[in-house]
Coordinates of C-alpha atoms and ligand atoms in Angstrom, one line a residue:
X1 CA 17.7 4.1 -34.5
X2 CA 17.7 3.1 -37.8
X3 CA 16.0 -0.6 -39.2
X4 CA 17.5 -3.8 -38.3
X5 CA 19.9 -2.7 -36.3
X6 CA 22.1 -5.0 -33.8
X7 CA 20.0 -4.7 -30.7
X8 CA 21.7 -7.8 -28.8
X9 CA 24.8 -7.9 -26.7
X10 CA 26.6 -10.8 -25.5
X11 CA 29.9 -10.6 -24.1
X12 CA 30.8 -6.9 -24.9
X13 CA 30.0 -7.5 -28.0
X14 CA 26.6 -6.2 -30.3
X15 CA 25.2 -8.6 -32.7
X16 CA 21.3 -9.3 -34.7
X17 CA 19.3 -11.9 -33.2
X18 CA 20.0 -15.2 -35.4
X19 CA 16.3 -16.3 -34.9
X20 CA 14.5 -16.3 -37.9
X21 CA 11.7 -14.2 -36.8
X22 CA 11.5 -10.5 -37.1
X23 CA 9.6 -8.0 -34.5
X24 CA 8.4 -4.9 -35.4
X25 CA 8.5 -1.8 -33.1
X26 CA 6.1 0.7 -33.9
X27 CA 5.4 4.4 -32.7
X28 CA 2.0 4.3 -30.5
X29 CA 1.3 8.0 -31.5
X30 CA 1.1 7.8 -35.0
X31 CA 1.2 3.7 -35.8
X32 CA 4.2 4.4 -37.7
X33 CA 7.0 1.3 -37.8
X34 CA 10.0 2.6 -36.3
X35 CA 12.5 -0.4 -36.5
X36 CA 12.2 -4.3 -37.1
X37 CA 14.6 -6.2 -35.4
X38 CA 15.4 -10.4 -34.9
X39 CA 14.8 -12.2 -31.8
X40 CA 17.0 -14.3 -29.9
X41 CA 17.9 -17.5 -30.7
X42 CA 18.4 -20.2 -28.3
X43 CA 21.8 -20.1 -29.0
X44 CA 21.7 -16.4 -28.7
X45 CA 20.3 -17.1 -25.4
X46 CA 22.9 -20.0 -24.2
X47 CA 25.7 -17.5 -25.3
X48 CA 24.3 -14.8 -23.0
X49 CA 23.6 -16.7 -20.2
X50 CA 27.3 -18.3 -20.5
X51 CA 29.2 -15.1 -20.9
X52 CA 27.2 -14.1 -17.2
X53 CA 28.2 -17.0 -16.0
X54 CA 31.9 -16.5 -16.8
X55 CA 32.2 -12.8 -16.1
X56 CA 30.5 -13.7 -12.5
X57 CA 33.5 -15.9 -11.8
X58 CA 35.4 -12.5 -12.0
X59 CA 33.0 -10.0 -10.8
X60 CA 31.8 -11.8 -8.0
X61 CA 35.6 -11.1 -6.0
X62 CA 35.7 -7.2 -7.7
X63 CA 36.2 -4.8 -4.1
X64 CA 33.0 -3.7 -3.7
X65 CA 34.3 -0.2 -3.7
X66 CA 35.6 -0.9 -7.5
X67 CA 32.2 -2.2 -8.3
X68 CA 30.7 0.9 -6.6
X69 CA 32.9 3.3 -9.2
X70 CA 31.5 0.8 -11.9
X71 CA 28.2 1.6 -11.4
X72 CA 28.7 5.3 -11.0
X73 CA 30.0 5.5 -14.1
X74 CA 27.3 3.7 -15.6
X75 CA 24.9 6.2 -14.1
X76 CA 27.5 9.2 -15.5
X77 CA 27.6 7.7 -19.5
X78 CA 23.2 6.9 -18.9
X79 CA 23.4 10.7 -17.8
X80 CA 25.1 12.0 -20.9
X81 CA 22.6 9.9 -23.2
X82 CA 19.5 11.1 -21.4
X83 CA 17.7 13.1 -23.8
X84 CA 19.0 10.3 -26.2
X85 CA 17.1 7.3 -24.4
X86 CA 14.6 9.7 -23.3
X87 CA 13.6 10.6 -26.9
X88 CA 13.8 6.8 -28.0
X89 CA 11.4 5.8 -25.3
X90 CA 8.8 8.5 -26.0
X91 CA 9.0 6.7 -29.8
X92 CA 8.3 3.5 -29.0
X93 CA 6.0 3.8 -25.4
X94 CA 4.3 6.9 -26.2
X95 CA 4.9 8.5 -22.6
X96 CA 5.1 12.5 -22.9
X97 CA 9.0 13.2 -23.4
X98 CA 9.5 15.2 -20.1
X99 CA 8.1 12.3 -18.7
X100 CA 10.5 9.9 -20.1
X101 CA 13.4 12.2 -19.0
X102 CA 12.0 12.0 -15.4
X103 CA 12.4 8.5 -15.9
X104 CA 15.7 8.3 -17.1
X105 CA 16.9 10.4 -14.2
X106 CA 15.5 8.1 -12.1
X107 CA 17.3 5.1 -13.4
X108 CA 20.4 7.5 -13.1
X109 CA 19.8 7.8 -9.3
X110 CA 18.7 4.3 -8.7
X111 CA 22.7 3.5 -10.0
X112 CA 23.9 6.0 -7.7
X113 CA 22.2 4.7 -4.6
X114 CA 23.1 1.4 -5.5
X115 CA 26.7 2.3 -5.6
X116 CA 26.4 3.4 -1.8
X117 CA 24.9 0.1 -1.3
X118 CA 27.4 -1.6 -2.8
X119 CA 29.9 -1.5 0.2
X120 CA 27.6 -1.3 2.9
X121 CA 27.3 -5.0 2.6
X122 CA 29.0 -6.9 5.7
X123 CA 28.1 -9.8 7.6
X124 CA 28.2 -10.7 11.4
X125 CA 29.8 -12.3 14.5
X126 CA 27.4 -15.0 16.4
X127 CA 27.6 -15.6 20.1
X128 CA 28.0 -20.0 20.4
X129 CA 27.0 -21.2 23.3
X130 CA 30.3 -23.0 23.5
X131 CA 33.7 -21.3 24.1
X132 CA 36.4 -22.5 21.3
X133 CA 33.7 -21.6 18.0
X134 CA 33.3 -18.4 15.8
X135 CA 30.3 -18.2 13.8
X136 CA 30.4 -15.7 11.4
X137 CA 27.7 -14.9 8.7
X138 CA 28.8 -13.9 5.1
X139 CA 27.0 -12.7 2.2
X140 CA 28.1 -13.9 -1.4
X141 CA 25.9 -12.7 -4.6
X142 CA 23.5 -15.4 -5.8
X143 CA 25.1 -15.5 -9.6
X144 CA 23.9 -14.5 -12.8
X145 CA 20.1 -13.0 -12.5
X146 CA 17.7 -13.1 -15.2
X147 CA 16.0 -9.4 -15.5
X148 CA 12.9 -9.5 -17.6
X149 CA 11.1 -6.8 -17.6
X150 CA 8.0 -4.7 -19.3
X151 CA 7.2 -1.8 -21.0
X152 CA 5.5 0.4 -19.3
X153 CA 8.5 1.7 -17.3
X154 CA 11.4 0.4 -19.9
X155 CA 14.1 2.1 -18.0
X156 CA 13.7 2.5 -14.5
X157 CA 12.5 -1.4 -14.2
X158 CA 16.0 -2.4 -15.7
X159 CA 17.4 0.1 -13.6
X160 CA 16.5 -1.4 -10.2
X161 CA 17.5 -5.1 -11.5
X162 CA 20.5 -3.6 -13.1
X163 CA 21.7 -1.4 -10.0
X164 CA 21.2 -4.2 -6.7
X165 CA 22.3 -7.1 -9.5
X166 CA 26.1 -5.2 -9.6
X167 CA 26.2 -4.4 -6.3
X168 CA 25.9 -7.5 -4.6
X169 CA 28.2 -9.1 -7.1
X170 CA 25.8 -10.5 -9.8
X171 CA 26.3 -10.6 -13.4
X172 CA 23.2 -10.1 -15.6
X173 CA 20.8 -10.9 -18.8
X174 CA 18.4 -8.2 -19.4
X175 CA 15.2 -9.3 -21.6
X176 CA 13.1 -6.0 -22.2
X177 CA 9.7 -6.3 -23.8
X178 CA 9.4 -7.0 -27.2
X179 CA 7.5 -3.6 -27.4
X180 CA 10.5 -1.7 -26.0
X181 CA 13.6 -3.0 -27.2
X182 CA 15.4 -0.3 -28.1
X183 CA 15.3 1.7 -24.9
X184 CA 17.5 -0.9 -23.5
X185 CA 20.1 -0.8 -26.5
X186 CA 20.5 2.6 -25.7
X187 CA 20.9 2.1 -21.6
X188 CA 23.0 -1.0 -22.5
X189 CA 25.6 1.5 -25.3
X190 CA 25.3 3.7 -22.4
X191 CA 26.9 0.6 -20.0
X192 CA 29.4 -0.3 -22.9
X193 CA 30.8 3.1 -23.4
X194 CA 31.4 2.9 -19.2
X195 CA 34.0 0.1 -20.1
X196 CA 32.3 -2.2 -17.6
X197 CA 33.9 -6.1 -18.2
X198 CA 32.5 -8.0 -20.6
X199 CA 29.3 -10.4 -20.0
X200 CA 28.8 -8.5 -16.6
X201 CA 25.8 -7.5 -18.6
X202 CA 24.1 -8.6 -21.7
X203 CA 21.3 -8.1 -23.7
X204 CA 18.9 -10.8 -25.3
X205 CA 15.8 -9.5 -27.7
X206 CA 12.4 -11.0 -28.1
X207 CA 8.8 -12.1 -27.0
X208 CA 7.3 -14.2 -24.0
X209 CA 9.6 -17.3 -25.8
X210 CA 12.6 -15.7 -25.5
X211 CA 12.0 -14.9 -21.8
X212 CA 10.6 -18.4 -20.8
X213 CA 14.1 -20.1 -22.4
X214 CA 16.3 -17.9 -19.9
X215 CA 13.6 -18.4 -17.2
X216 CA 14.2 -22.3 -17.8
X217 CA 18.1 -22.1 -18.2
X218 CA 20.3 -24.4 -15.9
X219 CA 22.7 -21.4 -15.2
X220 CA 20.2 -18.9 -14.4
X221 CA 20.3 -18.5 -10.7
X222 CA 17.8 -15.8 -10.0
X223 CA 14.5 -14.8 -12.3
X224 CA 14.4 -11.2 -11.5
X225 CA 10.8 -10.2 -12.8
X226 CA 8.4 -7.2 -13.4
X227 CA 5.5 -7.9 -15.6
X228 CA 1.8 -9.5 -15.4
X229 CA 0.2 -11.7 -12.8
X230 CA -0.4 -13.7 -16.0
X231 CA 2.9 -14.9 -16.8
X232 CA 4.3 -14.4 -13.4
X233 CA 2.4 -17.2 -12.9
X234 CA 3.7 -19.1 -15.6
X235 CA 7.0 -18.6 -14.8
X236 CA 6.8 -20.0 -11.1
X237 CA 5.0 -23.1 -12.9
X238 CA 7.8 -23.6 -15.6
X239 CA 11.0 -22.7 -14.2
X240 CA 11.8 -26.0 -13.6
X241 CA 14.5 -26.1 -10.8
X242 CA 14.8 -24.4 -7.8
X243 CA 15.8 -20.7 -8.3
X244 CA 15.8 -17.4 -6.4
X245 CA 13.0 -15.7 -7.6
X246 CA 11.0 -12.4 -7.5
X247 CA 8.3 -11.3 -8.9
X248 CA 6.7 -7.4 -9.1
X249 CA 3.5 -8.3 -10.7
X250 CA -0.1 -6.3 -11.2
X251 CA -2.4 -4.4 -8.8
X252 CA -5.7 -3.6 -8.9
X253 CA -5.3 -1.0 -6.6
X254 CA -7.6 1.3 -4.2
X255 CA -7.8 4.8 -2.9
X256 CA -10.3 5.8 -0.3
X257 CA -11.2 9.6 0.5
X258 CA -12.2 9.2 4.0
X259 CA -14.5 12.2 5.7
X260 CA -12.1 14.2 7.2
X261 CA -10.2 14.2 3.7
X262 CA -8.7 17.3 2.5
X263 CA -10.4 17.6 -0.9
X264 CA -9.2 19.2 -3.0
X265 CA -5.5 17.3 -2.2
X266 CA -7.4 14.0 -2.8
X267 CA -8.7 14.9 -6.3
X268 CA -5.4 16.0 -7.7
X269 CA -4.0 12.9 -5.9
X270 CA -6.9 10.4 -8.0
X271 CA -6.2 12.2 -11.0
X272 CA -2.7 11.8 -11.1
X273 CA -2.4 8.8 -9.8
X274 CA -5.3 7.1 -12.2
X275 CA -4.2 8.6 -15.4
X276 CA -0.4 9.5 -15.4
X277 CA 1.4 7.4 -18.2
X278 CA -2.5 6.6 -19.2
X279 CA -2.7 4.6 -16.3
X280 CA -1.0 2.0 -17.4
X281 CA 1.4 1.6 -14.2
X282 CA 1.3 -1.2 -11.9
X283 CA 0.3 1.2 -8.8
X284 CA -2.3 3.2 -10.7
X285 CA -5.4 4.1 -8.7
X286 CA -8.2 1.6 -10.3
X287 CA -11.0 2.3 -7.9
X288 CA -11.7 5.1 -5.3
X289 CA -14.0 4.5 -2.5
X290 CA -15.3 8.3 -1.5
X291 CA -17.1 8.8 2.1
X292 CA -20.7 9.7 0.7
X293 CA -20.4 13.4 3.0
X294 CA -18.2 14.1 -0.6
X295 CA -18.7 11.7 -3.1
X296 CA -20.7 14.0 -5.1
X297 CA -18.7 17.2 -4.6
X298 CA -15.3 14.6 -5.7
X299 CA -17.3 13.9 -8.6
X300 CA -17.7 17.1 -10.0
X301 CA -14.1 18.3 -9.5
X302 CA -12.2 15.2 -10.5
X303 CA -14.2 15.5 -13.8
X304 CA -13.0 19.4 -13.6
X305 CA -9.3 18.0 -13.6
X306 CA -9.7 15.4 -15.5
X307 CA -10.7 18.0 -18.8
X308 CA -7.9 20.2 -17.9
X309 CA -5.1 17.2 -19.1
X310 CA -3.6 17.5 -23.0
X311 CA -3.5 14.3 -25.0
X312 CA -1.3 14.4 -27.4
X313 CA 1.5 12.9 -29.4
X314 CA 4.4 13.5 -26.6
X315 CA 7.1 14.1 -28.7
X316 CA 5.9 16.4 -31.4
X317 CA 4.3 18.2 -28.6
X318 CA 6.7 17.3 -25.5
X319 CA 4.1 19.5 -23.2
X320 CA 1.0 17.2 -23.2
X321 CA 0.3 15.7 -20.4
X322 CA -1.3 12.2 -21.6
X323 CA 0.4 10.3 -24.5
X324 CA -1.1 7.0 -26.4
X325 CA -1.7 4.1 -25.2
X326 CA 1.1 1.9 -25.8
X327 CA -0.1 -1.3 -27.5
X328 CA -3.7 -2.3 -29.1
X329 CA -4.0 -4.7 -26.6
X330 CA -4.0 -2.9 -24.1
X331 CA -6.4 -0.2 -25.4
X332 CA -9.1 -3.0 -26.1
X333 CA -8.5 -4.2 -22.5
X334 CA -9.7 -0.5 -21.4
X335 CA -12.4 -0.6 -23.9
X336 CA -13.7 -4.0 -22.7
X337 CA -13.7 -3.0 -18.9
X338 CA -15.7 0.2 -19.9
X339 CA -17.8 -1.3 -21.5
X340 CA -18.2 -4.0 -18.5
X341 CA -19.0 -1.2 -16.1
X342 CA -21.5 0.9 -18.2
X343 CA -23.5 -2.3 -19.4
X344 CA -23.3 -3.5 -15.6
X345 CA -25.2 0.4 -14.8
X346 CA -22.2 2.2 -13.8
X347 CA -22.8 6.2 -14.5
X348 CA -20.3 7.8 -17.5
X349 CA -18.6 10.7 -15.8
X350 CA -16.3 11.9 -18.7
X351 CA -14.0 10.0 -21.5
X352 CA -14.9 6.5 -22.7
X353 CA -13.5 7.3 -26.6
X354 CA -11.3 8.3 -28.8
X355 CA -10.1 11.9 -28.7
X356 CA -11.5 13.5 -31.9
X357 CA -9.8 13.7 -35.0
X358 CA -6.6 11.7 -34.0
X359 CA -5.3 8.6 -35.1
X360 CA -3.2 6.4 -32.9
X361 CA -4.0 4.6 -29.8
X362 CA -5.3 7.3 -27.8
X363 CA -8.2 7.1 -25.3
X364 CA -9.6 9.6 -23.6
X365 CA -9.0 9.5 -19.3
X366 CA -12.3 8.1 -18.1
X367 CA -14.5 8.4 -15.0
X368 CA -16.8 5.9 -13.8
X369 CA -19.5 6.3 -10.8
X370 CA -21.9 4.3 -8.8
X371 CA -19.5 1.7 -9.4
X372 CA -20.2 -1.9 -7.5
X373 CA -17.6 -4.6 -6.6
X374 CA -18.9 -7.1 -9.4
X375 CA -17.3 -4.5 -12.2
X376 CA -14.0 -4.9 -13.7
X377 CA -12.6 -1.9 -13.1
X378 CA -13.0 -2.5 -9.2
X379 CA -11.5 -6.1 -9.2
X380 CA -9.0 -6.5 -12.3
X381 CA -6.4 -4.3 -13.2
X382 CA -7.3 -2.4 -16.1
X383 CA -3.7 -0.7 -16.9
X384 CA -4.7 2.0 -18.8
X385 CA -6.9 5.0 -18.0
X386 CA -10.1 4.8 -16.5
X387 CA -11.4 5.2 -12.6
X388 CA -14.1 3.4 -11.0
X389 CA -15.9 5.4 -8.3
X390 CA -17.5 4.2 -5.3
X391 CA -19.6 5.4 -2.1
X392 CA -18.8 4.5 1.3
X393 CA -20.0 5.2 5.1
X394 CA -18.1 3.1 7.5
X395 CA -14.7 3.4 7.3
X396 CA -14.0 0.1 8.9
X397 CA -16.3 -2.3 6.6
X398 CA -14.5 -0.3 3.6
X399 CA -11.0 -1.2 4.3
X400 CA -12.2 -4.8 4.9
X401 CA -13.3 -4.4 1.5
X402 CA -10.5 -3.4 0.1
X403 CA -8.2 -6.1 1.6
X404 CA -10.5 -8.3 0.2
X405 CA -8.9 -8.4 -3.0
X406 CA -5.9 -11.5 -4.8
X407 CA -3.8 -7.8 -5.1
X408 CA -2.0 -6.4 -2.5
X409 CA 0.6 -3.6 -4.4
X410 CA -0.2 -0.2 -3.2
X411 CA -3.4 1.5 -1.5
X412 CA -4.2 5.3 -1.0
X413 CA -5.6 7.1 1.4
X414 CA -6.3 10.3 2.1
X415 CA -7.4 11.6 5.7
X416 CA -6.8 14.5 8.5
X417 CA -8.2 12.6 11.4
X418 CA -5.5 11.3 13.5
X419 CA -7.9 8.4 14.3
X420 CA -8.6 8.0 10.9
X421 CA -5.2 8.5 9.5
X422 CA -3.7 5.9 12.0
X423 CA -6.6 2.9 11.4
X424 CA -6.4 3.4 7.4
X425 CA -2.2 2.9 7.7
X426 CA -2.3 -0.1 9.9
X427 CA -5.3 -1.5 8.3
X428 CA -4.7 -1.6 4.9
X429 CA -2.8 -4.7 3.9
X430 CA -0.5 -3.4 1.1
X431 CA 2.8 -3.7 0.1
X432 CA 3.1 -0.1 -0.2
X433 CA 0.2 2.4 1.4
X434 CA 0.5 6.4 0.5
X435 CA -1.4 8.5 3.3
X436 CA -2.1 12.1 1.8
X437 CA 0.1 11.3 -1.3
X438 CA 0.2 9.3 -4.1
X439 CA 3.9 8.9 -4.8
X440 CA 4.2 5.4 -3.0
X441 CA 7.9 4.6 -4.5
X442 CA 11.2 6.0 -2.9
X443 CA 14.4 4.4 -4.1
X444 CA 15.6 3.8 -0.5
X445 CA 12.6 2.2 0.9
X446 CA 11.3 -1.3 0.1
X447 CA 8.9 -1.6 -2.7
X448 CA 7.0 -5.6 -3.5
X449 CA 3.6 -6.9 -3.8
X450 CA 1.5 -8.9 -1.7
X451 CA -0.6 -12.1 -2.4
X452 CA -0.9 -12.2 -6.2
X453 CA 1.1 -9.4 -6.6
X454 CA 4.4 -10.6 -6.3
X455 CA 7.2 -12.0 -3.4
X456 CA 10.3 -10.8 -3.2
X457 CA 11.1 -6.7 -3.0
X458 CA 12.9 -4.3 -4.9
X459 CA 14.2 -0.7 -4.1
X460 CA 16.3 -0.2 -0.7
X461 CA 18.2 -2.4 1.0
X462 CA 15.7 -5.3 0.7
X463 CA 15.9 -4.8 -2.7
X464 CA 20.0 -5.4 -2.4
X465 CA 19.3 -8.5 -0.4
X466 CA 17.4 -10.5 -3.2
X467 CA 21.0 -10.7 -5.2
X468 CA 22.7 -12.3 -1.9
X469 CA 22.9 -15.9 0.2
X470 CA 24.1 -16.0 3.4
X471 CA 26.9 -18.1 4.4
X472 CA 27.2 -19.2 7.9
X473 CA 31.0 -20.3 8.3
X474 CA 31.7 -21.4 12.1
X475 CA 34.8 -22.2 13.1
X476 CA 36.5 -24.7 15.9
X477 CA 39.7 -22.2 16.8
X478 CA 39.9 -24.2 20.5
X479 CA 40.5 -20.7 22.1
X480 CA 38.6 -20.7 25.2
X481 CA 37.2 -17.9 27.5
Ligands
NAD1 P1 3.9 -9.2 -19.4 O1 3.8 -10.1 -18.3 O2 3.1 -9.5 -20.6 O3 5.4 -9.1 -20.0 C1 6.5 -8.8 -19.1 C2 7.8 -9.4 -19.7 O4 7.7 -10.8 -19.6 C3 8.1 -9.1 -21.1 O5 9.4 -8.9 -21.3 C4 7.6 -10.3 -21.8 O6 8.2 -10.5 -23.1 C5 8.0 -11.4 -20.8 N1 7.3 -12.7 -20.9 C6 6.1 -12.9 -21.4 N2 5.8 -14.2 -21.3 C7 6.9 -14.8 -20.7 C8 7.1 -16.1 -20.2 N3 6.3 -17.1 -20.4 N4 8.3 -16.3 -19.5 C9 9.2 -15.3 -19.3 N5 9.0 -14.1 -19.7 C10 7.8 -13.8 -20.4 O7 3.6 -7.7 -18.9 P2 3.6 -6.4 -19.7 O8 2.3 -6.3 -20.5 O9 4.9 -6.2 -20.4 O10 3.5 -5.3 -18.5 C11 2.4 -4.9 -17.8 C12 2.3 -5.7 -16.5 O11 3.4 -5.4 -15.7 C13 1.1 -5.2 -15.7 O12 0.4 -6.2 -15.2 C14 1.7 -4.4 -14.6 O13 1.0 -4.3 -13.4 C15 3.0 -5.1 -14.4 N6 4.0 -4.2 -13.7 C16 4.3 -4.5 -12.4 C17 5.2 -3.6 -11.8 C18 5.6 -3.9 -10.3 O14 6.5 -3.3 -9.9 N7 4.8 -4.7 -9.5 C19 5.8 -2.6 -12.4 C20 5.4 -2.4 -13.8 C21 4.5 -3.2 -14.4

C-alpha cells in the first residue's frame, strides 16, 4: 500500500478521510513509516452511518439463503487475497507472517460458519392459555452495528462482527484501530470485489475520536466492541441513548498446574499461551499458580522453552516465532510491570530486555517467580510478554484466588485427577476455562467475558443472537379447540 491512499468506504464507494489530521502507520519491526492516511470526518462518519442505515432498509428483507451466498463469497474473494492481507498485517502489527495467514483463514471460516447460521434463524409457536390466540416469536436484526475493533487481532475481530452482523440481517460501520488501518482496506477491497450492495458495509478511519462519534450516533443501533476495559468503559458512560451493546474487553488471566498435572503438557501450554503474538492477546496467560510438588521443576523447563523461541522481524524472516511488539505503548506498559514485580522482590527467571543488537520494539519473553498477588503482572493485564509465577498447595483456597479478580475472560488448568479436573471446571468462574489446553476459542462455541471483562458474547450461535430482537406477534384468529 502505497502513501495516502483512500482507506475509507462509504457506500461502495473508496474515498480519503476529509479530517484534517493525518495518522501515520509505521512497521513495528523496523520503525519504518509505511503509509500516512486522514481520519474521518464527522461528516465522513454521518455519511457512513447513513449509507448503513439505508442499505439495512434493503438488506434487512434479503432471503437469508441469498445473504448466506453473500457471505460465502466474501469469505471466497478474502481467500484469494490471503497472502495479500496476510503480508499487510505482518507490516503494520508485527505478528510472524505464518501467523497472520492463520489468522486470515480464520476470518475466512468464521464467514463460512456464519453463512450456515445465516438460515438457521427461525422463531417459535407459544401455547396461550386461551383457545382463539397464536403467539408466535420472530426474530428481526437490530439495524446498523457499530464494529470497533483493535489491533492485536485486526482481522479475525472484524471477522466475527462482520460475519453474525450479515447474517442476521445487519448492515455495518467497521472502525479498526488507528494502528491497523490498512488490514481492513484490504478485507473491505476483498468485500467490494464480492459485489455485496452498497453501504451493507463501510469503512471509517481514525483514533479513539473517530470511534466515540459513531458510538454516540443517533442511528447506530448496536456498538459492537473489542478493545480495552479502559474505553469499554467510556463507551457505556458516553453512548448516550439506549443501544444494544457488547463489549469483549481485557483479562488478566490465570493458569494453575495442579499436582496431578501432566508436565510437560502444562509448560508448552504456559509458553504458548503467555507469549504467542508477544502476549499481547486478550486471553494470554498473565499469571500461573503451580502446586509447589512442581513449581520448581516448571521453573526450569518453562525457562528451557522459553530460550528455544526466535524473535525476529516476521516478515523478512516469516519462520520466527516472536515478532515486535506492536506499539511503544505498549512495550513501556511491559517494561513498567517488570519493573513493578522485580522492585516488589519477584525472582528474574529469563528475558526482561531488549534482544541484542536489534532495533524496533522487540522484548525479550519474560519469566517471573515467587510472584505475590500485590504485583502487576498477577492483577492487571499486561498485554505483552511476560509471566508471573506463583506457588500453591490447596487447590481449593487457589481457585478462590483466582476468582477473586474485576476479570473474568479465560482461565487454564491443567490436571489428570478426575476429582481435580472436575472441581477446577466448575469452579473457575470464567467466561471461557481450557482444561489440558490452552486454545480456549472455537468458532461454534460462545466466547465473552465476565465482570469487567465484557457482557454480551461473540462466536456461535450466541454470538448470532446479539444482531437480533425478538418480536412476539400474537394473534386473536377466534378459532377455538
Ligand atoms: P483500545 O480500547 O485502546 O482500542 C480499541 C478500539 O477502540 C480502537 O479502534 C480505538 O481507536 C477505539 N477507541 C478508543 N477510544 C474510544 C472511544 N472513546 N470510543 C470509541 N472507540 C474508541 O484497545 P487496544 O489497545 O486497541 O486493544 C487492546 C485491548 O483489547 C486489550 O485490553 C485486550 O485485552 C482487548 N482485547 C479484547 C478481546 C476480547 O475478545 N475480549 C480481544 C482482543 C483484544
Amino acid at each position: 500500500m502505497s502513501r495516502s491512499e483512500h482507506t475509507q468506504y462509504i457506500d461502495g464507494a473508496w474515498s480519503q478521510g476529509n479530517a484534517t489530521r493525518q495518522l501515520d502507520v509505521a512497521n513495528p519491526a523496523t520503525g519504518e513509516s509505511i503509509a500516512v492516511f486522514a481520519e474521518s470526518s464527522s461528516a465522513d462518519i454521518d455519511a457512513a452511518v447513513r449509507s448503513a442505515a439505508a442499505a439495512f432498509r434493503t438488506w434487512r428483507h434479503v432471503n437469508p439463503h441469498r445473504r448466506a451466498t453473500w457471505l460465502q463469497a466474501m469469505a471466497d474473494a478474502i481467500e484469494a487475497r490471503l497472502s495479500t492481507i496476510a503480508s499487510t498485517m505482518t507490516r503494520e502489527q508485527g505478528k510472524p507472517l505464518s501467523e497472520a495467514e492463520g489468522e486470515v483463514g480464520k476470518l475466512v471460516k468464521t464467514l463460512r460458519y456464519y453463512a450456515g447460521e445465516a438460515v438457521r434463524v427461525c422463531g417459535q409457536i407459544i401455547p396461550n392459555e386461551d383457545d382463539g390466540f397464536q403467539s408466535q416469536v420472530e426474530h428481526e436484526p437490530i439495524g446498523v452495528a457499530a464494529a470497533i475493533t483493535p489491533w492485536n487481532y485486526p482481522a479475525e475481530l472484524i471477522g466475527w462482527k462482520l460475519g453474525a452482523a450479515l447474517a442476521a440481517g445487519c448492515t455495518l460501520v467497521i472502525k479498526p484501530s488507528e494502528y491497523t488501518p490498512l488490514t481492513a482496506v484490504e478485507i473491505v477491497r476483498a468485500i467490494d470485489e464480492a459485489g455485496l450492495p452498497n453501504g451493507v458495509v463501510n469503512l471509517v478511519q481514525g483514533a479513539g475520536e473517530v470511534g466515540g462519534e459513531l458510538v454516540r450516533h443517533p442511528a447506530i443501533d448496536k456498538i459492537a466492541f473489542t478493545g480495552s476495559h479502559a474505553t469499554g468503559l467510556r463507551i457505556y458512560e458516553t453512548m448516550g441513548r439506549i443501544k444494544s451493546v457488547s463489549l469483549e474487553l481485557g483479562g488478566n488471566c490465570p493458569l494453575i498446574v495442579a499436582a496431578s498435572a501432566d508436565l510437560e503438557a502444562a509448560v508448552a501450554g504456559a509458553v504458548r499461551r503467555s507469549f504467542r503474538n508477544m502476549g499481547q492477546i486478550c486471553i494470554a496467560i498473565n499469571r500461573a499458580y503451580v502446586h509447589r510438588s512442581l513449581y520448581d521443576e516448571f521453573l526450569v523447563r518453562v525457562a528451557e522453552a522459553t530460550g528455544k523461541l526466535r524473535i525476529g522481524d516476521g516478515l523478512a524472516d516469516p519462520g520466527v516465532d516472536l515478532g515486535p511488539m506492536t506499539n511503544a505503548a505498549g512495550l513501556a506498559k511491559v517494561e513498567a510491570h517488570v519493573k513493578d514485580a522485580l522492585d516488589r522482590g519477584a525472582r528474574l527467571i529469563c528475558g526482561a530486555k531488549a534482544p541484542d543488537n536489534r532495533g524496533g520494539l522487540f522484548y525479550e519473553p519474560t519469566v517471573l517467580a515467587d510472584c505475590d498477588a500485590d504485583m502487576r503482572v498477577m492483577r492487571d493485564e499486561t498485554f505483552g510478554p511476560v509471566l508471573g509465577v506463583a506457588t500453591f498447595d490447596d487447590l481449593d483456597t487457589v481457585i478462590e484466588h483466582v476468582n477473586d479478580s474485576p476479570y473474568g475472560l479465560a482461565a487454564y488448568a491443567y490436571a489428570t485427577d478426575l476429582t481435580e479436573v472436575y472441581k477446577l471446571s466448575r469452579g473457575l468462574s470464567f467466561g471461557s476455562v481450557a482444561m489440558n489446553c490452552v486454545d480456549a476459542g472455537i468458532i461454534n462455541a460462545p466466547y465473552g467475558g465476565r465482570r469487567q471483562s465484557g457482557v454480551g458474547y461473540e462466536h456461535g450461535r450466541a454470538g448470532l443472537d446479539g444482531y437480533l430482537l425478538y418480536k412476539h406477534v400474537r394473534i386473536k384468529h377466534g378459532v377455538q379447540g
